[in-house]
Coordinates of C-alpha atoms and ligand atoms in Angstrom, one line a residue:
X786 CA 49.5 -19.3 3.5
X787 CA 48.0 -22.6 4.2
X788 CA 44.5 -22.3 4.8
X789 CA 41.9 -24.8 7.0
X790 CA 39.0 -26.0 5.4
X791 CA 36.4 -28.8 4.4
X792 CA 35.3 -28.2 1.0
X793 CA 32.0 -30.3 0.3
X794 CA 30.8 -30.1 -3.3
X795 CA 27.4 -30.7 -3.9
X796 CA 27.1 -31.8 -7.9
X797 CA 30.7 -33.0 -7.6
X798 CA 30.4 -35.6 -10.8
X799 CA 29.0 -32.3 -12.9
X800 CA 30.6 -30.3 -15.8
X801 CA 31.7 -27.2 -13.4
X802 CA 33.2 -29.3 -11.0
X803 CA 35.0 -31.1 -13.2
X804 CA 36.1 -28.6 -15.4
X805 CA 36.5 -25.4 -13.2
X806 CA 36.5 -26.6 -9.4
X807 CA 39.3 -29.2 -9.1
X808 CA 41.9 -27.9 -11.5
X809 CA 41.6 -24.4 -9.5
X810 CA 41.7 -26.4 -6.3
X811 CA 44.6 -28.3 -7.6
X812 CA 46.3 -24.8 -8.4
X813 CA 45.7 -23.7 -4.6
X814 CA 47.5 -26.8 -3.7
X815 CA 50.6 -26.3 -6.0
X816 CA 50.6 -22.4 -4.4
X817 CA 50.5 -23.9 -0.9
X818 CA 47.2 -22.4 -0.5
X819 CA 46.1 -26.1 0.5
X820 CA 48.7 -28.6 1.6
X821 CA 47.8 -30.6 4.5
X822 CA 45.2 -29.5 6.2
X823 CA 42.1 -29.7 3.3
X824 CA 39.6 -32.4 2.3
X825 CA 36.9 -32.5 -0.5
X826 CA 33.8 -34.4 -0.8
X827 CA 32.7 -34.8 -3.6
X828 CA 28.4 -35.4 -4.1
X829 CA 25.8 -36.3 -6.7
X830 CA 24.1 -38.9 -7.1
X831 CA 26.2 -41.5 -9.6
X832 CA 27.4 -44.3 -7.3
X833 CA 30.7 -44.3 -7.3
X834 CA 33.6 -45.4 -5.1
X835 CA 36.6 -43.3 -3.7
X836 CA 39.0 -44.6 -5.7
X837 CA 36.8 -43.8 -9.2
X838 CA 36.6 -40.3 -8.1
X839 CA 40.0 -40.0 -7.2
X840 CA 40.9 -41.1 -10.9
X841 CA 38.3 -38.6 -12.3
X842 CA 40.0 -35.7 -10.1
X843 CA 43.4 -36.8 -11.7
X844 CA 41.9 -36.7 -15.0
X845 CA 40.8 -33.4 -14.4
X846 CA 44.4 -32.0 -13.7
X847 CA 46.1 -33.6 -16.3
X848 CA 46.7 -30.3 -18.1
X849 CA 48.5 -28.9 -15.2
X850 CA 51.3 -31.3 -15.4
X851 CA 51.1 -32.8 -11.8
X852 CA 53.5 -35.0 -11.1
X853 CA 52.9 -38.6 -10.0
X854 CA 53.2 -37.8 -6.5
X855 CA 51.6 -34.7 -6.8
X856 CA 48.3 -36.3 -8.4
X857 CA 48.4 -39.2 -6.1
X858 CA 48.7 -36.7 -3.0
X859 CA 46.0 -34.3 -4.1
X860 CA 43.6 -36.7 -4.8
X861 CA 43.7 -38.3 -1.9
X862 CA 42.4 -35.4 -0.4
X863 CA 38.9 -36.3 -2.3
X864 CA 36.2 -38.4 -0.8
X865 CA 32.7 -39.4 -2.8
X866 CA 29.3 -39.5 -1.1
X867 CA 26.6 -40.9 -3.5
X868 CA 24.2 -38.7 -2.0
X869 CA 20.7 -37.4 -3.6
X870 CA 20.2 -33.9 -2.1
X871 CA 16.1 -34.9 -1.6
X872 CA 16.6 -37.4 0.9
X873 CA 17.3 -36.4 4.4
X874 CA 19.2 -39.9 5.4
X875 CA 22.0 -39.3 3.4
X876 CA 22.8 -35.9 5.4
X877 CA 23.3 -38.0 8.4
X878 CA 26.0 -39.8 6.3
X879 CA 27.6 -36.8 5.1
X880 CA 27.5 -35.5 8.9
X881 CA 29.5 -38.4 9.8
X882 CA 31.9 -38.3 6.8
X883 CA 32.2 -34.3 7.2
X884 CA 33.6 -35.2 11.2
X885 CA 35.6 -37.6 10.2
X886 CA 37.6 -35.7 7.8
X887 CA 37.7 -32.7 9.9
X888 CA 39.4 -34.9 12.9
X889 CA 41.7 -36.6 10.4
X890 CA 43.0 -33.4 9.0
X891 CA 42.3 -31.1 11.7
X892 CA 40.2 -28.9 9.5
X893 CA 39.3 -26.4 12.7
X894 CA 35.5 -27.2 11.5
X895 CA 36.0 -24.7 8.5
X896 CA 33.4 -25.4 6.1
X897 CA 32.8 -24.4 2.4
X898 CA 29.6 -25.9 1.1
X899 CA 29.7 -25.3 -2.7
X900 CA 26.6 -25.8 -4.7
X901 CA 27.4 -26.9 -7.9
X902 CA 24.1 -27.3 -9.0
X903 CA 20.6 -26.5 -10.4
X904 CA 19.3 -23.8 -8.1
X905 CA 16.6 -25.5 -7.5
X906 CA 17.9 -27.7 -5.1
X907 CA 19.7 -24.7 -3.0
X908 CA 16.5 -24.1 -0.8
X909 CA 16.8 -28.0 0.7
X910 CA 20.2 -28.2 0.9
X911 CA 20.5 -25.2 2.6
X912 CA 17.8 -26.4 5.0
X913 CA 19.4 -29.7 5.6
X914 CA 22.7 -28.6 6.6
X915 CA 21.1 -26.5 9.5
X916 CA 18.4 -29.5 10.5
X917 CA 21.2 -31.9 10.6
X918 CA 23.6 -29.7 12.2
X919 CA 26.5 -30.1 9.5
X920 CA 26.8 -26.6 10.1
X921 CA 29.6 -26.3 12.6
X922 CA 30.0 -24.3 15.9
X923 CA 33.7 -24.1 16.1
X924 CA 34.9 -23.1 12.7
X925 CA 33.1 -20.6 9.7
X926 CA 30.5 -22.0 7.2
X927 CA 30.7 -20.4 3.8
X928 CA 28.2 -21.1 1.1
X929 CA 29.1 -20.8 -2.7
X930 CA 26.5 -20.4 -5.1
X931 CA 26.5 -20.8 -9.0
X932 CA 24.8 -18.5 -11.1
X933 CA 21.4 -18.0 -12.3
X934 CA 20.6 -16.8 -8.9
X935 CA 16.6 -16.5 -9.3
X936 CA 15.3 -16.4 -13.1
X937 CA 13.5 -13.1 -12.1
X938 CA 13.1 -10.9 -8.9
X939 CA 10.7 -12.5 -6.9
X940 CA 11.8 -15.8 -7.6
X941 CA 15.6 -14.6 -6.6
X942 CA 13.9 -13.1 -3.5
X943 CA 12.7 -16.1 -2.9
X944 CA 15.8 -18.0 -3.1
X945 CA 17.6 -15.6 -1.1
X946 CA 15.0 -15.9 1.8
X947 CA 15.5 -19.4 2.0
X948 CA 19.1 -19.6 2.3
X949 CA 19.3 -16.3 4.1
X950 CA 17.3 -18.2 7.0
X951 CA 20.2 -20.5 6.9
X952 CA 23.3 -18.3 6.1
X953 CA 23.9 -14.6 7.2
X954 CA 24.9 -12.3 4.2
X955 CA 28.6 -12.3 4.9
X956 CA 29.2 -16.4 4.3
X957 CA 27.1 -16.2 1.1
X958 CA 29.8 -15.8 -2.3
X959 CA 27.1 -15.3 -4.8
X960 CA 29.8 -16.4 -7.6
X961 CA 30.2 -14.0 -10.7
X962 CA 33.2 -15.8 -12.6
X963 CA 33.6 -12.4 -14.1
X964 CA 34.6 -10.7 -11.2
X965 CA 37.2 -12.9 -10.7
X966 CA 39.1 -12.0 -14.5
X967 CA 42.1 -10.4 -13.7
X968 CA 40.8 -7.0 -16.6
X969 CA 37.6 -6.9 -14.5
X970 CA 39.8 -6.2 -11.4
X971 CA 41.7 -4.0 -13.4
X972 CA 38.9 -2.0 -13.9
X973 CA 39.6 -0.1 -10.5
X974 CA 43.2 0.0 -10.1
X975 CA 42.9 1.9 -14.1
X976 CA 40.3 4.1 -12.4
X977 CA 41.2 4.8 -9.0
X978 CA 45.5 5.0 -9.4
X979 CA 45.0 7.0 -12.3
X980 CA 44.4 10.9 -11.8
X981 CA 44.9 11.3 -15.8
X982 CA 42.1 9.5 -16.1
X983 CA 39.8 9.9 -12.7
X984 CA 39.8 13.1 -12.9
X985 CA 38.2 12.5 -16.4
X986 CA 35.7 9.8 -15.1
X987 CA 32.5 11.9 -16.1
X988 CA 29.6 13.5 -17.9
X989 CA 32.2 16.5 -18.5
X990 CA 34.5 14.4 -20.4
X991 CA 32.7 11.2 -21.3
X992 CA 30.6 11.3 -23.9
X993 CA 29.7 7.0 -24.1
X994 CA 30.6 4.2 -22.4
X995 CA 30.1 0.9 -24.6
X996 CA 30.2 -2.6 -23.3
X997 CA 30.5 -5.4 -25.4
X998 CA 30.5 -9.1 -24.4
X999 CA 30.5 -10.7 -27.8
X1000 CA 30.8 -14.6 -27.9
X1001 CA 31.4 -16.3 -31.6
X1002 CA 30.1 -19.7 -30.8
X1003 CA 26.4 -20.6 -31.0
X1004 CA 24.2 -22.4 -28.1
X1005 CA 25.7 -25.6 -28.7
X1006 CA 24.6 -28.2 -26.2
X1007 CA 23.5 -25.8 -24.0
X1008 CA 20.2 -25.4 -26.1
X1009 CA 17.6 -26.8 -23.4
X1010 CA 18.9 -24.3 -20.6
X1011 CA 19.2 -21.3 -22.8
X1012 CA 15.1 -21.1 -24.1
X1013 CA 14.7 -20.2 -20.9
X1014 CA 16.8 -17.7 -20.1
X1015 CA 18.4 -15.8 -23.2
X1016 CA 21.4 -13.2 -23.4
X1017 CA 19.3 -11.1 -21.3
X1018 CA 19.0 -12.7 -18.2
X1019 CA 22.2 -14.9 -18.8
X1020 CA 24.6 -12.0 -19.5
X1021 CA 22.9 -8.6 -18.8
X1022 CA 21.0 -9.3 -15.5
X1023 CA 24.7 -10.6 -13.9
X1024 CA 28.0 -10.0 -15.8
X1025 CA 27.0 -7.0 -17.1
X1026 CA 25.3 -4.8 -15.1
X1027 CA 28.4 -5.7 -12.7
X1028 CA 30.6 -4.3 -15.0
X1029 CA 28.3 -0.8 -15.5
X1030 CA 28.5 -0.5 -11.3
X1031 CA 32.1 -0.6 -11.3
X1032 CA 32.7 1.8 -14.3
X1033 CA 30.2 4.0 -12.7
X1034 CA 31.0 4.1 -8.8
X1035 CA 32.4 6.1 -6.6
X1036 CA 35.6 6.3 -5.5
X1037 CA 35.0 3.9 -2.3
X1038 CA 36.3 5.6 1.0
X1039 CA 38.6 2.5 1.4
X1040 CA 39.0 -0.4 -0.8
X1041 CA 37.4 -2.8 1.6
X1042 CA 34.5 -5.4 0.2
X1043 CA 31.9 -3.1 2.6
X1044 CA 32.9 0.2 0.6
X1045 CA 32.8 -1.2 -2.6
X1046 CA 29.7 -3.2 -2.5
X1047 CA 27.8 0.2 -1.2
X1048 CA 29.2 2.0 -4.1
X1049 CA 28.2 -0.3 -6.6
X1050 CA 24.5 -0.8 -5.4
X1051 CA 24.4 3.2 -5.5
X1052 CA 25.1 2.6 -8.7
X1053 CA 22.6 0.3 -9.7
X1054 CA 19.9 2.5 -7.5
X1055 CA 20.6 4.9 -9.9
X1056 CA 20.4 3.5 -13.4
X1057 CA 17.0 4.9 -15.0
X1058 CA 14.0 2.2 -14.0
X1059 CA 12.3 2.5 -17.8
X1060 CA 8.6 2.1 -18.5
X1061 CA 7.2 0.2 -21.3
X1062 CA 7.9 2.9 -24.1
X1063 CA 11.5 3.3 -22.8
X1064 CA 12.3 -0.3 -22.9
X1065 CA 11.1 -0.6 -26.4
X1066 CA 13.1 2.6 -27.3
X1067 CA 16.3 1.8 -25.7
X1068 CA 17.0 -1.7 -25.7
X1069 CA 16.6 -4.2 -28.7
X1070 CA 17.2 -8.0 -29.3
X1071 CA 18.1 -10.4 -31.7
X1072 CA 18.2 -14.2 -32.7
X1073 CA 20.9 -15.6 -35.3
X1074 CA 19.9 -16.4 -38.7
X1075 CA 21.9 -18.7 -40.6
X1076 CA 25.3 -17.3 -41.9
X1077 CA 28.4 -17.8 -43.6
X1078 CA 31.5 -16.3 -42.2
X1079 CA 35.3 -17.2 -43.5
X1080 CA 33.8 -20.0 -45.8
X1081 CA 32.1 -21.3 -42.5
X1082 CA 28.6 -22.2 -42.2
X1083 CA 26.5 -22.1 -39.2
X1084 CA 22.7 -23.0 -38.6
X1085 CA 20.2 -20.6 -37.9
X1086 CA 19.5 -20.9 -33.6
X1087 CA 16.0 -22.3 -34.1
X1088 CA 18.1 -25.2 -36.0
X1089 CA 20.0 -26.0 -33.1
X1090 CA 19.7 -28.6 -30.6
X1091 CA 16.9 -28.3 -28.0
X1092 CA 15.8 -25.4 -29.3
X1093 CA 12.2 -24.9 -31.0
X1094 CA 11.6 -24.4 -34.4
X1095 CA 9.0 -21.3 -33.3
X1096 CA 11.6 -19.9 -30.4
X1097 CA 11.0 -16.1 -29.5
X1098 CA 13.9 -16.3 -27.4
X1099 CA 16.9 -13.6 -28.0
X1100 CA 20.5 -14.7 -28.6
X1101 CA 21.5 -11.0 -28.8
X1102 CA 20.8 -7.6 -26.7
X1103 CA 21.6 -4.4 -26.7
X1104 CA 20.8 -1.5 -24.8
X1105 CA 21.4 1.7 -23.3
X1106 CA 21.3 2.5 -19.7
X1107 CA 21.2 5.8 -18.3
X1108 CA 22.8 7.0 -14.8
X1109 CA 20.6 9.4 -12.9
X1110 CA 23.1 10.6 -10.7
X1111 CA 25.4 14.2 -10.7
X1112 CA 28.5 12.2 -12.2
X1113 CA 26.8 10.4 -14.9
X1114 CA 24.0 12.2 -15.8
X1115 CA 23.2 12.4 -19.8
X1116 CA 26.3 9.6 -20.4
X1117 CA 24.4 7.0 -21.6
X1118 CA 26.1 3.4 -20.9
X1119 CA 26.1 1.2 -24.3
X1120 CA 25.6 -3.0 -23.6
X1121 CA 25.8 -5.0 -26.2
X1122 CA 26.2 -9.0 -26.1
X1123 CA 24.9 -12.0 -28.0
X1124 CA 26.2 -15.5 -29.4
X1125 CA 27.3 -16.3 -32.9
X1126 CA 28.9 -12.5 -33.4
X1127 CA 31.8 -12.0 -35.6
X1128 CA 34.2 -12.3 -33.2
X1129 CA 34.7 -13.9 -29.3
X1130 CA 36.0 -10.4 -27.5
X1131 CA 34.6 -9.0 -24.0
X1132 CA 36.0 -5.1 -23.9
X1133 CA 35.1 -1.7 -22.6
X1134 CA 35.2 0.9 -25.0
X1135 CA 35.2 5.0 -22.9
X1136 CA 34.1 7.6 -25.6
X1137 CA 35.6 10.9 -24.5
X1138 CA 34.0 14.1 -25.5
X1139 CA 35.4 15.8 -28.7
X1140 CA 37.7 18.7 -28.0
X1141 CA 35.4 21.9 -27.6
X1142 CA 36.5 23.2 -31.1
X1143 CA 38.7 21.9 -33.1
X1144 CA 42.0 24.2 -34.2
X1145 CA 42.9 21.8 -37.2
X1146 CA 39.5 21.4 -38.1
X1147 CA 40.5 23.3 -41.9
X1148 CA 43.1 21.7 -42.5
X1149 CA 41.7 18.4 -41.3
X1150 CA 38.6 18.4 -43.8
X1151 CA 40.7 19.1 -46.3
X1152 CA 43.1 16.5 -45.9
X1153 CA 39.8 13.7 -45.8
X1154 CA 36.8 15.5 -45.1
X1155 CA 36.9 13.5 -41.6
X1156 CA 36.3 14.9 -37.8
X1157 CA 39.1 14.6 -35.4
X1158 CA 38.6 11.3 -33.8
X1159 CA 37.6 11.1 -30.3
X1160 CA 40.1 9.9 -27.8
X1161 CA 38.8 6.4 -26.6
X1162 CA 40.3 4.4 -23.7
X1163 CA 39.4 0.3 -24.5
X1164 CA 39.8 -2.0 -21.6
X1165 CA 40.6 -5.4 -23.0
X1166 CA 38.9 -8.3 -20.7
X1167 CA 39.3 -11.2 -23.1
X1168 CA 40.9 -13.0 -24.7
X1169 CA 43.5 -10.6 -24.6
X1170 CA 43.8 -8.8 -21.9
X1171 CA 45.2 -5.0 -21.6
X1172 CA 43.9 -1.6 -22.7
X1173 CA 44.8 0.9 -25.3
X1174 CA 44.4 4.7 -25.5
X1175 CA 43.4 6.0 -28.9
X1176 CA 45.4 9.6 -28.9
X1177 CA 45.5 12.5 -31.9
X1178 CA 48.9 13.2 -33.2
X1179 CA 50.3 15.4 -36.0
X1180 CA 50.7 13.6 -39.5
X1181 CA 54.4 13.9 -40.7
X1182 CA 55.0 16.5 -43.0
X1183 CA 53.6 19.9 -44.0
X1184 CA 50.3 21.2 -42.2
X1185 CA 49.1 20.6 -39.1
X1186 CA 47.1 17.6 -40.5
X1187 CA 46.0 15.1 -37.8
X1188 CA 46.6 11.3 -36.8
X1189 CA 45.6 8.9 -34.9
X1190 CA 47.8 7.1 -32.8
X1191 CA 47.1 4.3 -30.4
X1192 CA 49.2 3.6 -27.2
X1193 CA 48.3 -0.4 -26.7
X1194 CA 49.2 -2.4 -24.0
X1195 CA 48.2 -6.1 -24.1
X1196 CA 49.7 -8.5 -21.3
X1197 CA 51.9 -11.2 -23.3
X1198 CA 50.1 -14.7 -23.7
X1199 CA 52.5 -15.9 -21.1
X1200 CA 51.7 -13.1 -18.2
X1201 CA 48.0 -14.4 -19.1
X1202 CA 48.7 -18.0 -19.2
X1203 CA 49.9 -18.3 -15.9
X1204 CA 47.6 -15.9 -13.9
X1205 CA 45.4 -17.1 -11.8
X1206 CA 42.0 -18.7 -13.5
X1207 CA 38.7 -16.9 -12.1
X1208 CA 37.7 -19.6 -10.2
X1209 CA 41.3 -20.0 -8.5
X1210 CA 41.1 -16.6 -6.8
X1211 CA 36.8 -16.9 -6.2
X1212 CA 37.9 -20.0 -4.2
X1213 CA 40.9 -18.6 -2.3
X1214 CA 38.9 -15.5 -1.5
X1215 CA 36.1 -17.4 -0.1
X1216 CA 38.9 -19.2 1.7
X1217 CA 39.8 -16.0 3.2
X1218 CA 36.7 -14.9 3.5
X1219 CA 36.6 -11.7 1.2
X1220 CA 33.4 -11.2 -0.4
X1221 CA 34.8 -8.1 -2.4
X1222 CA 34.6 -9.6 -5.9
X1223 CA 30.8 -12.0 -5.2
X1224 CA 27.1 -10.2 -6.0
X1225 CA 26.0 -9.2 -2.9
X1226 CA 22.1 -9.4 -2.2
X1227 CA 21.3 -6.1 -3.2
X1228 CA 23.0 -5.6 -6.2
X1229 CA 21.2 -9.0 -7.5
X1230 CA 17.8 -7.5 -6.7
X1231 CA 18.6 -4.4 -8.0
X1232 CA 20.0 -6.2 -11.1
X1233 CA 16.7 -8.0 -11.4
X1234 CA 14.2 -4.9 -11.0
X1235 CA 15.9 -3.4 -13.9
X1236 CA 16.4 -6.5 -16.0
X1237 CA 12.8 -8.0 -15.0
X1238 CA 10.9 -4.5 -16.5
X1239 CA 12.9 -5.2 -20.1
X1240 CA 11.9 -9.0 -20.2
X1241 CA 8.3 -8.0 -19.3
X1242 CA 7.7 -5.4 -22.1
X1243 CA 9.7 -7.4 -24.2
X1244 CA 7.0 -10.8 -23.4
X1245 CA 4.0 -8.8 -24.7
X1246 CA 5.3 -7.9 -28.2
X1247 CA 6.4 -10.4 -30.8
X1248 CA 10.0 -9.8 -32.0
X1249 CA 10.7 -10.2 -35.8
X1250 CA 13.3 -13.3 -35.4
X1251 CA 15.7 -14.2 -36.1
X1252 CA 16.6 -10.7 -37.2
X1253 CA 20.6 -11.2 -37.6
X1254 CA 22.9 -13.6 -39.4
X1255 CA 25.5 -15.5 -37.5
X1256 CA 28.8 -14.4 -38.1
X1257 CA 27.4 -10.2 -37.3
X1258 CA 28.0 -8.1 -35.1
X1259 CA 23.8 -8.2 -34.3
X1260 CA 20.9 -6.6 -36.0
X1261 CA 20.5 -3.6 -37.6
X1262 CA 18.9 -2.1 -34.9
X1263 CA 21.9 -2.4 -32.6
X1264 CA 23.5 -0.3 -34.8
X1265 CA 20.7 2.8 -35.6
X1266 CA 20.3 2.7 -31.3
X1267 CA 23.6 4.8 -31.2
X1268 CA 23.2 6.6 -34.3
X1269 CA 20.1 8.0 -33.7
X1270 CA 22.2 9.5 -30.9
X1271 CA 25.0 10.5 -33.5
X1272 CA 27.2 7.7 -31.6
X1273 CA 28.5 4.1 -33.1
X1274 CA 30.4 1.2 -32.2
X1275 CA 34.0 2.0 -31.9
X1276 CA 34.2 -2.0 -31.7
X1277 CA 33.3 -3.4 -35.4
X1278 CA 35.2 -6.6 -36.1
X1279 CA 32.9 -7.2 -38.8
X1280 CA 34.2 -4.6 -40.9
X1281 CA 37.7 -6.8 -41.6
X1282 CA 35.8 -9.6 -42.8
X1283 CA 33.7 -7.1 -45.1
X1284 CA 36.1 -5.6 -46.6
X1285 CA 38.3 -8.9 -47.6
X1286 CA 35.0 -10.6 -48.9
X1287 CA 34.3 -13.0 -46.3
X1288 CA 31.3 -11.7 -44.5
X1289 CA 28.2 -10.6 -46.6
Ligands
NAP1756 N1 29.2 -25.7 -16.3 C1 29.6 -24.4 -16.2 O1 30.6 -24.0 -16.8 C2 28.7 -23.5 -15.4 C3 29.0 -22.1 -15.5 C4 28.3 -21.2 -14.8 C5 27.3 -21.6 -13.9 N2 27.0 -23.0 -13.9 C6 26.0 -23.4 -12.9 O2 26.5 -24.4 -12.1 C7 25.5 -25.4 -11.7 C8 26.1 -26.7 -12.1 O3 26.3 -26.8 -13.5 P1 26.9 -28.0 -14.3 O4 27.2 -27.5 -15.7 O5 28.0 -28.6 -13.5 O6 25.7 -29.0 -14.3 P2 25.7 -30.6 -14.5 O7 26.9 -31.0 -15.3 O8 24.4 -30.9 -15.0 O9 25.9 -31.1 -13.0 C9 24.8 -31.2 -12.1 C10 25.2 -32.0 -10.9 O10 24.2 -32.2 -10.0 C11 24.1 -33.6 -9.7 N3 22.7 -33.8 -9.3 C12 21.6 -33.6 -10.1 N4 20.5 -33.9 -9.4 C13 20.9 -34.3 -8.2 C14 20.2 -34.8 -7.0 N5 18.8 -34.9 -6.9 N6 20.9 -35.1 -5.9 C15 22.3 -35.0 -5.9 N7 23.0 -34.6 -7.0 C16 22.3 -34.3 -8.1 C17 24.6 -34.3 -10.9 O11 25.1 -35.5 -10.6 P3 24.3 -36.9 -10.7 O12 23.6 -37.0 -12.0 O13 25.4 -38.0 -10.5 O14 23.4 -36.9 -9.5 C18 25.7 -33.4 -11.3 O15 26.9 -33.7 -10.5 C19 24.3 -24.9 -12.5 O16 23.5 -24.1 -11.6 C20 24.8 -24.1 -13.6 O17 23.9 -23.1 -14.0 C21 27.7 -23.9 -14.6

């Protein structure tokens, strides 16, 4: 249904927009989602006319194969404001412009204000568009925010104060492009309209959960911003402690953005606050070495751009959170992510307990001196996208000799090419309102507590880096932190490449 709206990008010459925003915008139009009644303005500082961001918008679409008319149409929607977010004059202007546009497409005075930019300007936007009155009084004003929200907890406390003063709760989307991936939403229609497997969902049948978000490329240009954050607060503190609450939550009473985001910060309330020692014994990190993978070479990460020859900073965590709640007690939750890994893949692995004693266990050892494998559901969140069931089955032939089989479902590449991009459905559900899959206030604070403790033990010792060579799955000690618990991976790419040569 056609939806209302003034969309106002703050950084609209930047990367994201130019990437993510207007090709998903441009998809919402091609739905019907926006036809008419929709206008953009676009601002940053670069001073540029209309018509030059107009051309830049249709640039950005290109790959969707718009027609002529269609390109000319949607861009037309798209006004530029050179606008430098420190100077109060230039709210007046956007005032003006925002009226304008919302008499000339009878917008309803529905607003979307999407910050597309270094949080540190968030605090003075915010302010501005109250102490000008952009805000509206006839229709809603929404406020999108880009991640890192804070770069600790006091710091995100902070933030959220200021634009809290501004915004109530419920027209804040705190964006986690993750929560928008079609697996990540799978996550809960596998849990919840499955008994076979609900009914399973705990510390009687679970033995490990393991996380992985693995990437294969390096830092690239991203150097400067990554020294000062690292995997930890750029994948753990958001992405994937997101992922633990909704493996871990309740069943919510409804599925309605208010249940779920109460179950999820119950979650995160529960995972074990560590001291000092229990940081340093349950989570470890890593920085990539040089390495040679597939006759490839990469530079070690203090090689790279932007980065210092001396950095301490960690390209790769992992660690193991525990649940202190009935369901989850004892379970402990795997996370492991880093750059310059063996292989791009973000999946769930769920490590079922071993039968209670195994009937072919004889006949088994005999065959290959191997345990019966443990049944392990994998959730698939990219780049494919699906999940698989690892089963036991009887070998063909004599015996009662074991085998594993693996049902597998993986959604064709042309299911996945044409659903919806994360930042397609983020933007139609802050059209409609529906917070359901943004980070609500308390789960980034409780995100924060947890993450801030590890970065703090972690800034008074000096790590051994870099500790793992690029093209690995990550150092050693990523590997002895399960077995020392008798546990491993079940995801090793790195093995295939072993065993044909080309990985040392
Ligand atoms: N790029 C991504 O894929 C991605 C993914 C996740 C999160 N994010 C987050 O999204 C935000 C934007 O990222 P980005 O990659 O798009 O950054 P970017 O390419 O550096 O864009 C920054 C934008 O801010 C504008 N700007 C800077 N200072 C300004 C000022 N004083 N007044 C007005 N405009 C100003 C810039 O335009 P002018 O120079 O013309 O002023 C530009 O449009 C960041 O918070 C980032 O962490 C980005």
């Amino acid at each position: 249904m056609e939806q209302a709206a003034l969309f106002t990008i703050f950084g609209g010459t930047g990367d994201l927009a130019q990437r993510k925003l207007y090709p998903s915008l441009f998809r919402l139009y091609k739905k019907g989602n926006l036809a008419e009644h929709f206008a953009v303005i676009g601002t940053a500082r670069r001073p540029w006319s209309d018509d030059h961001y107009r051309e830049i918008v249709r640039d950005t679409i290109k790959d969707l194969a718009p027609t002529d008319e269609e390109a000319q149409d949607f861009s037309n929607h798209f006004y530029y404001l050179s606008h430098n977010v420190n100077d109060t004059d230039h709210y007046d202007q956007l005032k003006v412009l925002a009226d304008e546009l919302d008499e000339k497409y009878g917008l309803q005075g529905n607003r979307i204000y999407y910050l597309a930019m270094a949080p540190q300007f968030f605090g003075t936007i915010v302010n501005h568009l109250k102490s000008q009155e952009i805000l509206t009084t006839t229709g809603y004003n929404r406020l999108v925010i880009e991640k890192p929200f804070g770069f600790d907890y006091d710091s995100a406390n902070e933030l959220n104060n200021q634009i809290r003063n501004v915004f109530p709760e419920q027209d804040i989307f705190r964006i986690d492009h993750y929560l928008g991936k079609e697996m990540i939403q799978n996550i809960s229609v596998i849990r919840f309209a499955n008994n076979i497997f609900e009914s399973l969902w705990n510390n009687r049948y679970i033995e490990n959960v393991q996380i992985t978000f693995s990437e294969a490329l390096g830092v690239e240009d991203r150097g400067g911003y990554y020294e000062h954050s690292g995997a930890l607060k750029d994948m753990v503190q958001n992405h994937i402690l997101q992922v633990v609450a909704l493996l871990a939550m309740e069943v919510p009473t409804s599925f309605s953005n208010k249940s779920i985001r109460e179950e999820k910060v119950k979650v995160l309330q529960a995972i074990r606050r560590y001291d000092s020692e229990e940081v340093l014994q349950n989570f470890v990190r890593g920085q990539y070495d040089t390495g040679t993978l597939d006759d490839k070479n990469f530079v070690a990460y203090h090689d790279e751009p932007n980065v210092a020859k001396d950095s301490l900073m960690e390209t790769f965590v992992a660690g193991k959170f525990l649940i202190d709640n009935f369901r989850w007690s004892g379970v402990p939750f795997y996370v492991r992510t880093g750059k310059r890994m063996t292989e791009k893949g973000t999946r769930i692995n769920i490590v079922f307990k071993q039968v209670p004693v195994n009937v072919f266990n004889f006949e088994q050892e005999e065959a290959d001196g191997e345990e019966l494998p443990q049944n392990i559901l994998t959730i698939y969140i990219q780049p494919t996208e699906g999940f698989s069931l690892t089963l036991n089955g009887k070998k063909i032939g004599q015996g009662f000799n074991t085998d594993p089989v693996k049902l597998d479902f993986r959604q064709s590449a042309e299911v996945t090419e044409n659903s919806p991009e994360a930042y397609e459905k983020l933007l139609l559900d802050a059209l409609n309102g529906d917070g359901t899959n943004f980070s609500h206030w308390d789960e980034v604070a409780n995100s924060w507590e947890i993450v801030d403790r590890i970065r703090n033990t972690w800034d008074q010792t000096t790590p051994g880096f870099p500790n793992y060579a690029a093209g690995t799955m990550g150092p050693q000690c990523a590997f002895d932190l399960l077995a020392k618990n008798g546990h491993e991976w079940a995801w090793q790419p790195d093995q295939w490449y072993r065993e044909r040569g080309k990985l040392d």
